PDB file of C-alpha atoms in Angstrom:
ATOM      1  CA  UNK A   1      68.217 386.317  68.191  1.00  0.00           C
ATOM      2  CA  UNK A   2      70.202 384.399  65.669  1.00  0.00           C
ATOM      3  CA  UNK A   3      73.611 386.128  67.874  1.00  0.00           C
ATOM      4  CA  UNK A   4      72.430 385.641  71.215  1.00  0.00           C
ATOM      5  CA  UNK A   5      71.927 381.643  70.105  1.00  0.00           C
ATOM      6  CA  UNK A   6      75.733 381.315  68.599  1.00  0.00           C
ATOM      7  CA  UNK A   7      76.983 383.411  71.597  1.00  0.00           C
ATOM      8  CA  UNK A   8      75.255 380.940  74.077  1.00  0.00           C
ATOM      9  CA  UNK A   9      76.427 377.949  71.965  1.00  0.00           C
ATOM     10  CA  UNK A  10      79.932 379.588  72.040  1.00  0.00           C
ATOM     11  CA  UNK A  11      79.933 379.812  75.539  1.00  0.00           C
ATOM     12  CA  UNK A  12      78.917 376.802  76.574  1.00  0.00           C
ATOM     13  CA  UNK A  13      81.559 375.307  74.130  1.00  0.00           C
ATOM     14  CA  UNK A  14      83.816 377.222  76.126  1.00  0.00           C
ATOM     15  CA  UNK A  15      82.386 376.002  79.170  1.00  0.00           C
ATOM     16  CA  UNK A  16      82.738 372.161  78.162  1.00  0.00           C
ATOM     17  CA  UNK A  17      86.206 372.755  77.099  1.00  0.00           C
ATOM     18  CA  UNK A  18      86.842 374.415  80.671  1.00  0.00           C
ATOM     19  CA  UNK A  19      85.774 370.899  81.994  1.00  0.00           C
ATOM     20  CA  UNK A  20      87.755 368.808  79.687  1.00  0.00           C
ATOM     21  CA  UNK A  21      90.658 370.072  80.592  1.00  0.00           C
ATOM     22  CA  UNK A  22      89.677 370.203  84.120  1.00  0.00           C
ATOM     23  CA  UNK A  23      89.307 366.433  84.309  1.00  0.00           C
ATOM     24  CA  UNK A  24      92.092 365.558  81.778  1.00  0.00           C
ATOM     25  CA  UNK A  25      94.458 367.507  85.079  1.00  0.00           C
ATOM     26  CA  UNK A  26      92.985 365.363  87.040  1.00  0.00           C
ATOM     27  CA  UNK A  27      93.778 361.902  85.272  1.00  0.00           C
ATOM     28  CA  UNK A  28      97.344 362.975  84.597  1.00  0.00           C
ATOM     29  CA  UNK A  29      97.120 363.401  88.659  1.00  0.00           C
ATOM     30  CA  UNK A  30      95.775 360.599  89.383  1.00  0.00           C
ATOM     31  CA  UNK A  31      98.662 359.065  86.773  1.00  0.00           C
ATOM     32  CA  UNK A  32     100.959 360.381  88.443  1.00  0.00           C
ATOM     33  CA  UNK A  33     100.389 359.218  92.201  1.00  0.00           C
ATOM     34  CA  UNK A  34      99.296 355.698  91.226  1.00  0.00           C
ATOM     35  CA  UNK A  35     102.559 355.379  89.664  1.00  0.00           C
ATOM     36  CA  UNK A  36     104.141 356.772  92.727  1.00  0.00           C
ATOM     37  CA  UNK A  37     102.047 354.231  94.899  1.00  0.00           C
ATOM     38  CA  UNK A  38     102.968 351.270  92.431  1.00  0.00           C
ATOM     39  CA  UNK A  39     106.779 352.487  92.662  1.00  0.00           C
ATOM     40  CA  UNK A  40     107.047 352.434  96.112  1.00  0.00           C
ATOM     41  CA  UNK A  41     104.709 349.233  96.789  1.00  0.00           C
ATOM     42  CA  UNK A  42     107.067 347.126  94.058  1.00  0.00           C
ATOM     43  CA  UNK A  43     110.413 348.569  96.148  1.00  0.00           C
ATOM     44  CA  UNK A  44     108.941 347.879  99.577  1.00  0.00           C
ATOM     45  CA  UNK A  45     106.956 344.867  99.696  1.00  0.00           C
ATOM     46  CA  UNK A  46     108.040 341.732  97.570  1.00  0.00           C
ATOM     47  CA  UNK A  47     106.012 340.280  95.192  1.00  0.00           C
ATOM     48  CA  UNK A  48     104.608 337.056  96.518  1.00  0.00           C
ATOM     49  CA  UNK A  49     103.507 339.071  99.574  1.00  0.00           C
ATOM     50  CA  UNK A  50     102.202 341.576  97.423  1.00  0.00           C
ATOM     51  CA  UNK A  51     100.019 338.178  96.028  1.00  0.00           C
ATOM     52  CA  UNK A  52      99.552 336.699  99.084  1.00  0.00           C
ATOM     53  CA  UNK A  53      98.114 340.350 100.277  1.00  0.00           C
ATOM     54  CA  UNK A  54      95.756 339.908  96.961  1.00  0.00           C
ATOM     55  CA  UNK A  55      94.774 336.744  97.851  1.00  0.00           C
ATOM     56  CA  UNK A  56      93.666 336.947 101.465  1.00  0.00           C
ATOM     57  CA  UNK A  57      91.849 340.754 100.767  1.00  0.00           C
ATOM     58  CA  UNK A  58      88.339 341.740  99.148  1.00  0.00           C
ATOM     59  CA  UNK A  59      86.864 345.495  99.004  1.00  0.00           C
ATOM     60  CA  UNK A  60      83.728 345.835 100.674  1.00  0.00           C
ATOM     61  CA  UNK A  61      81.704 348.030  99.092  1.00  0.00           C
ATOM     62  CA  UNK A  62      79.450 348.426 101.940  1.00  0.00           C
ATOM     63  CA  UNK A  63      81.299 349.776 104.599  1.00  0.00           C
ATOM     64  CA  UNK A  64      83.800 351.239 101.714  1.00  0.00           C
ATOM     65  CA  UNK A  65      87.012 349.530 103.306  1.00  0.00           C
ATOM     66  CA  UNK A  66      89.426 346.668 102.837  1.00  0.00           C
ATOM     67  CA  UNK A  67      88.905 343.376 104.483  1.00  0.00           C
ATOM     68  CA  UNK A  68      90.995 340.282 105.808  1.00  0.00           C
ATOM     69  CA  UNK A  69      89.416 336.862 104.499  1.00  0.00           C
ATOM     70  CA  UNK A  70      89.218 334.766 107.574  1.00  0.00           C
ATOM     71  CA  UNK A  71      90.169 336.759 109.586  1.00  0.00           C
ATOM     72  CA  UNK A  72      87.978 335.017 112.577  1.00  0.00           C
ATOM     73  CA  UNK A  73      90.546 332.564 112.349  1.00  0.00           C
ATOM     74  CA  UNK A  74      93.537 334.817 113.250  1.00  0.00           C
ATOM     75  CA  UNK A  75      95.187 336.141 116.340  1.00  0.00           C
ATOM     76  CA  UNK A  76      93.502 336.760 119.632  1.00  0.00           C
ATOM     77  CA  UNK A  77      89.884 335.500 117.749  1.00  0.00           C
ATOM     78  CA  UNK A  78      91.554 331.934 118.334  1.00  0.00           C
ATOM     79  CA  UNK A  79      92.769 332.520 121.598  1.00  0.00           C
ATOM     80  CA  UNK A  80      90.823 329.978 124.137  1.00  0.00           C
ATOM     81  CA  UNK A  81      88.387 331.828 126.432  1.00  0.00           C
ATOM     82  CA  UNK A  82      89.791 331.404 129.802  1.00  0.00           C
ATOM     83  CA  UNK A  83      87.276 331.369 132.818  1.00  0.00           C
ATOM     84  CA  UNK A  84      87.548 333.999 135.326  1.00  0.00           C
ATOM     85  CA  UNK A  85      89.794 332.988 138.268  1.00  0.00           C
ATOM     86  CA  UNK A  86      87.354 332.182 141.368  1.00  0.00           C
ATOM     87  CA  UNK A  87      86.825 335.168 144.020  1.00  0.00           C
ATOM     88  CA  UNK A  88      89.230 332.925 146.151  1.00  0.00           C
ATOM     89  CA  UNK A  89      91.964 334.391 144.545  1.00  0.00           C
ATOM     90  CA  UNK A  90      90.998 338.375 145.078  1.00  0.00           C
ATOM     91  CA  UNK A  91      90.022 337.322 148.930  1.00  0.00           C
ATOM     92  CA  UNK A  92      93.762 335.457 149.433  1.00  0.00           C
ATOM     93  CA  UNK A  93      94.813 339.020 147.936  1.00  0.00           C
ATOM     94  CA  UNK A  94      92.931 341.157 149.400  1.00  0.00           C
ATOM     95  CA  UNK A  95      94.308 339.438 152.899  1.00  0.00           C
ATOM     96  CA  UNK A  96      97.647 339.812 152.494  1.00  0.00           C
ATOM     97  CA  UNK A  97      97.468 343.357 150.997  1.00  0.00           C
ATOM     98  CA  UNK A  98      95.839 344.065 155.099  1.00  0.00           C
TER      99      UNK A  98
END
């Protein structure tokens, strides 16, 4: 009994170890690409709009994607709603296409 204890202790030593090493690979991955991310994001975008992209971002957790701040302020959001031209238009049109 005493053997069949140390033998399951030894394996799941083994086992544990297995995993260790498993998930130290993966953080010298993960290393490895954000450094690769951070290399090319310092050579390709300058630094105040890398801080201007910090400033006017926030992670939502909730939908698990990044988000504009205002961004109901921005683009076509501001445009002014223009009213639909009256039917006279589509009959004048629709006459002269006859």
């Amino acid at each position: 009994m005493l053997m069949s204890v140390k033998s399951e202790l030894a394996d799941q030593q083994q086992e544990q170890q297995r995993e260790k090493e498993g998930i130290y690979e993966s953080i010298r991955s993960l290393s490895r690409e954000l450094a690769l991310c951070e290399l090319v994001l310092n050579s390709y975008i300058p630094k105040e709009y890398q801080t201007m992209i910090e400033r006017f971002t926030h992670w939502n957790e909730d939908i698990g994607e990044w988000q504009l701040k205002c961004v109901a302020y921005t683009g076509n959001n501001m445009r002014k709603n223009m009213p639909e031209p009256r039917n006279s238009n589509k009959e004048i049109n629709s006459f002269l296409l006859k």
